[in-house]
Amino acid sequence: KGHHHNMVRGVTFPMPERRPFVRLPTDVYPVNYGLRLKPDLIDFTFEGKLEAAVEVTQGTNQIVMNCADIDIITASFVPEGGDEINATGFNYQNEDEKVTLCFPSTLQKGAGSLKIDFVGELNDKMKGFYRSKYMTASGEIRYAAVTQFEATDARRAFPCWDEPAIKATFDITLIVPKDRISLSNMNVVDRKPYPEDHSLVEVKFATTPIMSTYLVAFVIGEYDFVESQSSDGVTVRVYTPVGKAEQGKFALEVATKTLPFYKDYFHVPYPLPKIDLIAIADFAAGAMENWGLVTYRETALLIDPKNSCASSRQWVALVVGHELAHQWFGNLVTMEWWTHLWLNEGFASWIEYLCVDHCFPEYDIWTQFVSADYTRALDLDALDNSHPIEVDVGHPSEVDEIFDAISYSKGASVIRMLHNYIGDEDFRTGMNAYLLKFQHKNASTEDLWECLEQASGKPIAAVMNSWTKQMGFPIIVVDQEQHGSDRVLKISQKKFCASGPRNGTYENCPNWMVPISICTSEDPSCTKMKVLLDQPETTVNITNVAPDHWIKINPGTVGFYRIQYSSAMLESLLPGIRDLTLLPVDRLGLQNDLFSLARAGMISTVEVLKVMEAFVNEPNYTVWSDLSCNLGVLSSLLSHTDFHEDIQEFIRDLFTPIGMKLGWDSKTGEGHLDALLRGLVLGKLGKAGHKATLEEARRRFKEHVEGKQILPADLRSPVYLTVLKHGDSTTLDTMLKLHKQADMQEEKNRIERVLGAIPAPDLIQRVLNFALSEEVRPQDTVSVIGGVAGSSKQGRKAAWKFVKDNWEELHNRYQGGFLISRLIKVKQVHNGYICVLPIILCGVTGQNGG
């Protein structure tokens, strides 16, 4: 990192040289943490008492632990059967977030007890033990005390060995106001009045299994809940803000179906007696998989049957599926160090789709995976400044830098490719072996490859290393010749670069081990042949293919690569788009490959636009969604030329037939995907200035605002977007009023994301100022600014200037958390369009917040 400079307002600061990071010494390690915490919800402080059972492995006169923003009052060590030894000094290494407890004599080898009394603060930074603001029904502002520890913030709540491989059990007691709900990882085993103050109660929780510190959690606040029992006997509760219990029902239904699904998939039961899912008002990530107490943003958990749109339901289902997968993959078996975080997140980001497909087959969720995760990962990974999935992490402060779309989306995509290469049965056998071998322990990426290799007999490690340890991916170049009744394919690979093909020869040109499947027009849904391309090029002979039949590489769009067909091969595939004989996912993949080849300057954009015209009969939502994103990129590029109006016309022409067919109102028998498609198409037409759509949107908006005819949730985003894009200060005032009146966070977010569409420069400025106002929750500021950046080239300039002008406040607000890096990426990624991609935020983070 030595050469990077921070650029702020034209001043350069050299990056501080990083001292080498050292993990904690192993001469003393914890076996059990006995922890008592007493938060003060008025003064925002807390008192804590730690009594840890520890093991001294070799004599030492000091104990080094992690500790941040905590003041230790007293510390002592009691050897088993010996006398108490008081610590004589506490040596804080603040930059390292460590404290060294010094003792006057050597602590002998063996068991003992470490006692520490300490105080800390309930901060407002959405990390560690922090405060979260909410309003009671009567309008009084109150605070809940909640936690977010991943990756390295348990040390802000209590002194601990805060590394994922130092596992222990936890006995937690919370001393809280008796009218508040208090929750932790385990069930309550005792609740009694607190002797020193009768307005408080002492709540004791059962002992946890052996677990990592980053998964510990506690919540103290006011909540309602809905409860159910999963078919395998686990108590499931969803906690909601007071008065909104019914908004927890959808997530409850998903969770109760999901637990037995994972139990069956992994062949390992869920190991705790209960699981709670809870909506937290101020929450930086999308959700966090704390064992037995999963925390969520309100928008990732709460669904109102009347006021939630289809995409919100889907988003909740995916996030619930993701976090519950972690209860096994991450919590029961944990990565040895943050270097292997990608496996934790990539795996959960893949299996959440498997889970949603099981619960809601009507979502066609695997096709959506290709648009939301797979193509997004390909786009980012083709950049020169991408990085390998697996990054060596030294200092944990680097963890926030690797929680990105490469760890999540490319991670999930290569696991999907691996699952397809191995086959479901062997994959499950290997997964089960892995979970049983490492349960309550830690593992690395290689450990999983080994279990899958044994289950499948295939060279898993060799294949996967080429995808995880080097950045980028290949473009597969294909040509064909007909020999009698055989088709001979010439297949080669080279690195695909978004900035265009490299001239000259690579000295050390990277190679991948590429599982390649091939299908023919005889049966487009069935793979006719599989090969593993482990050389720069190869020839494949396919028997019995009639000269007039087409051949398609990568059916199902599973392999993580792009394809460049010869002109003749491409020509023969195009009718499959028009007559829909190609599967939706393959129609999408073909178009997406061509678009990215055009972006890289390898083919003409004209060719792609011609292919796009072939989609005029397209019925599939996800295919349209991907097409829409790509046209958005093009539209944004052309906004810097004289052709901006021409591309709007092209968009109107392409989307009008499907718009007319769908109309404005849902018809009986329509499902989830029709609702998503209608919203997409109307929004696209409205934004592009389609006259009839704009007029109807204004009419319906007026009725909505006047309370005559409330807009169905699925039409709100497209209508809001359309009226704002062609609106004035009155429109903006009305939208801000709707925002203020909105009771659901989902509706507030829906409005926040589209405000940036307003065209006038003075109004854009108002929207930017609104982003930092009290009206917007801190975790949502990013999406308001992002909406401005994504709306137009003027918006983009204004947003970037605003970020620079307010850098100090933004930096102070997010303290180098991942939200700030997301904000900068928003400037690069949006490319002048807002794609509604529900991108998964989990654990500490994620990508663009859905």
PDB file of N, CA and C in Angstrom, residues 39 57 78 155 208 211 222 224 276 301 341 422 426 559 597 669 722 724 743 748 788 800 807 847:
ATOM      1  N   PRO A  39     -25.836  -2.026  30.165  1.00  0.00           N
ATOM      2  CA  PRO A  39     -25.849  -0.814  29.335  1.00  0.00           C
ATOM      3  C   PRO A  39     -26.718   0.281  29.943  1.00  0.00           C
ATOM      4  N   THR A  57      -0.624 -21.890  28.422  1.00  0.00           N
ATOM      5  CA  THR A  57       0.115 -23.004  27.807  1.00  0.00           C
ATOM      6  C   THR A  57       1.603 -22.937  28.106  1.00  0.00           C
ATOM      7  N   VAL A  78      -6.613 -15.616  38.658  1.00  0.00           N
ATOM      8  CA  VAL A  78      -6.644 -16.586  39.748  1.00  0.00           C
ATOM      9  C   VAL A  78      -6.284 -17.958  39.186  1.00  0.00           C
ATOM     10  N   ARG A 155     -14.228  -6.576  20.287  1.00  0.00           N
ATOM     11  CA  ARG A 155     -13.295  -5.909  21.205  1.00  0.00           C
ATOM     12  C   ARG A 155     -13.775  -4.539  21.664  1.00  0.00           C
ATOM     13  N   THR A 208     -23.297 -20.942  25.230  1.00  0.00           N
ATOM     14  CA  THR A 208     -23.259 -21.142  23.773  1.00  0.00           C
ATOM     15  C   THR A 208     -22.394 -22.355  23.441  1.00  0.00           C
ATOM     16  N   MET A 211     -17.561 -21.147  19.850  1.00  0.00           N
ATOM     17  CA  MET A 211     -17.797 -20.249  18.715  1.00  0.00           C
ATOM     18  C   MET A 211     -16.802 -19.100  18.684  1.00  0.00           C
ATOM     19  N   GLU A 222     -37.067  -2.339  22.430  1.00  0.00           N
ATOM     20  CA  GLU A 222     -38.511  -2.608  22.464  1.00  0.00           C
ATOM     21  C   GLU A 222     -38.939  -3.197  21.117  1.00  0.00           C
ATOM     22  N   ASP A 224     -41.814  -6.191  19.047  1.00  0.00           N
ATOM     23  CA  ASP A 224     -42.851  -7.227  19.039  1.00  0.00           C
ATOM     24  C   ASP A 224     -42.294  -8.408  18.262  1.00  0.00           C
ATOM     25  N   ASP A 276     -33.452 -16.382  16.385  1.00  0.00           N
ATOM     26  CA  ASP A 276     -34.209 -15.140  16.316  1.00  0.00           C
ATOM     27  C   ASP A 276     -33.710 -14.344  15.109  1.00  0.00           C
ATOM     28  N   LEU A 301     -35.874  -7.484   6.141  1.00  0.00           N
ATOM     29  CA  LEU A 301     -36.628  -8.443   6.964  1.00  0.00           C
ATOM     30  C   LEU A 301     -38.139  -8.197   6.962  1.00  0.00           C
ATOM     31  N   LEU A 341     -12.352 -15.566   3.938  1.00  0.00           N
ATOM     32  CA  LEU A 341     -13.689 -15.006   4.051  1.00  0.00           C
ATOM     33  C   LEU A 341     -14.518 -15.214   2.781  1.00  0.00           C
ATOM     34  N   ILE A 422     -19.084 -30.805 -10.472  1.00  0.00           N
ATOM     35  CA  ILE A 422     -19.040 -32.006  -9.619  1.00  0.00           C
ATOM     36  C   ILE A 422     -20.336 -32.812  -9.721  1.00  0.00           C
ATOM     37  N   ASP A 426     -22.432 -35.704  -5.425  1.00  0.00           N
ATOM     38  CA  ASP A 426     -21.068 -35.712  -4.884  1.00  0.00           C
ATOM     39  C   ASP A 426     -20.764 -34.421  -4.122  1.00  0.00           C
ATOM     40  N   GLY A 559     -20.497 -21.576 -16.722  1.00  0.00           N
ATOM     41  CA  GLY A 559     -19.046 -21.381 -16.701  1.00  0.00           C
ATOM     42  C   GLY A 559     -18.705 -19.910 -16.574  1.00  0.00           C
ATOM     43  N   LEU A 597     -18.239  -7.579 -25.262  1.00  0.00           N
ATOM     44  CA  LEU A 597     -17.223  -7.579 -26.335  1.00  0.00           C
ATOM     45  C   LEU A 597     -17.226  -6.220 -27.050  1.00  0.00           C
ATOM     46  N   GLY A 669     -54.126 -14.246 -12.417  1.00  0.00           N
ATOM     47  CA  GLY A 669     -53.263 -15.338 -12.871  1.00  0.00           C
ATOM     48  C   GLY A 669     -51.818 -14.900 -13.063  1.00  0.00           C
ATOM     49  N   THR A 722     -40.479   8.185 -13.045  1.00  0.00           N
ATOM     50  CA  THR A 722     -40.937   8.883 -14.254  1.00  0.00           C
ATOM     51  C   THR A 722     -41.316  10.325 -13.960  1.00  0.00           C
ATOM     52  N   LEU A 724     -40.398  12.223 -11.494  1.00  0.00           N
ATOM     53  CA  LEU A 724     -39.243  13.011 -11.067  1.00  0.00           C
ATOM     54  C   LEU A 724     -38.350  13.355 -12.254  1.00  0.00           C
ATOM     55  N   ASP A 743     -44.446   5.299   6.596  1.00  0.00           N
ATOM     56  CA  ASP A 743     -44.280   4.582   7.854  1.00  0.00           C
ATOM     57  C   ASP A 743     -43.257   3.459   7.699  1.00  0.00           C
ATOM     58  N   LYS A 748     -39.561   4.611   2.344  1.00  0.00           N
ATOM     59  CA  LYS A 748     -38.570   5.692   2.441  1.00  0.00           C
ATOM     60  C   LYS A 748     -37.391   5.405   1.505  1.00  0.00           C
ATOM     61  N   VAL A 788     -28.375  10.162  -7.338  1.00  0.00           N
ATOM     62  CA  VAL A 788     -28.019  11.374  -8.079  1.00  0.00           C
ATOM     63  C   VAL A 788     -26.916  11.048  -9.096  1.00  0.00           C
ATOM     64  N   TRP A 800     -20.258  13.961  -7.286  1.00  0.00           N
ATOM     65  CA  TRP A 800     -18.825  13.805  -6.994  1.00  0.00           C
ATOM     66  C   TRP A 800     -18.299  15.031  -6.272  1.00  0.00           C
ATOM     67  N   TRP A 807     -16.427  15.552   2.421  1.00  0.00           N
ATOM     68  CA  TRP A 807     -15.654  14.342   2.702  1.00  0.00           C
ATOM     69  C   TRP A 807     -15.457  14.129   4.194  1.00  0.00           C
ATOM     70  N   GLN A 847     -22.622  -5.205  -1.261  1.00  0.00           N
ATOM     71  CA  GLN A 847     -22.260  -4.336  -2.357  1.00  0.00           C
ATOM     72  C   GLN A 847     -23.170  -3.130  -2.386  1.00  0.00           C
TER      73      GLN A 847
END
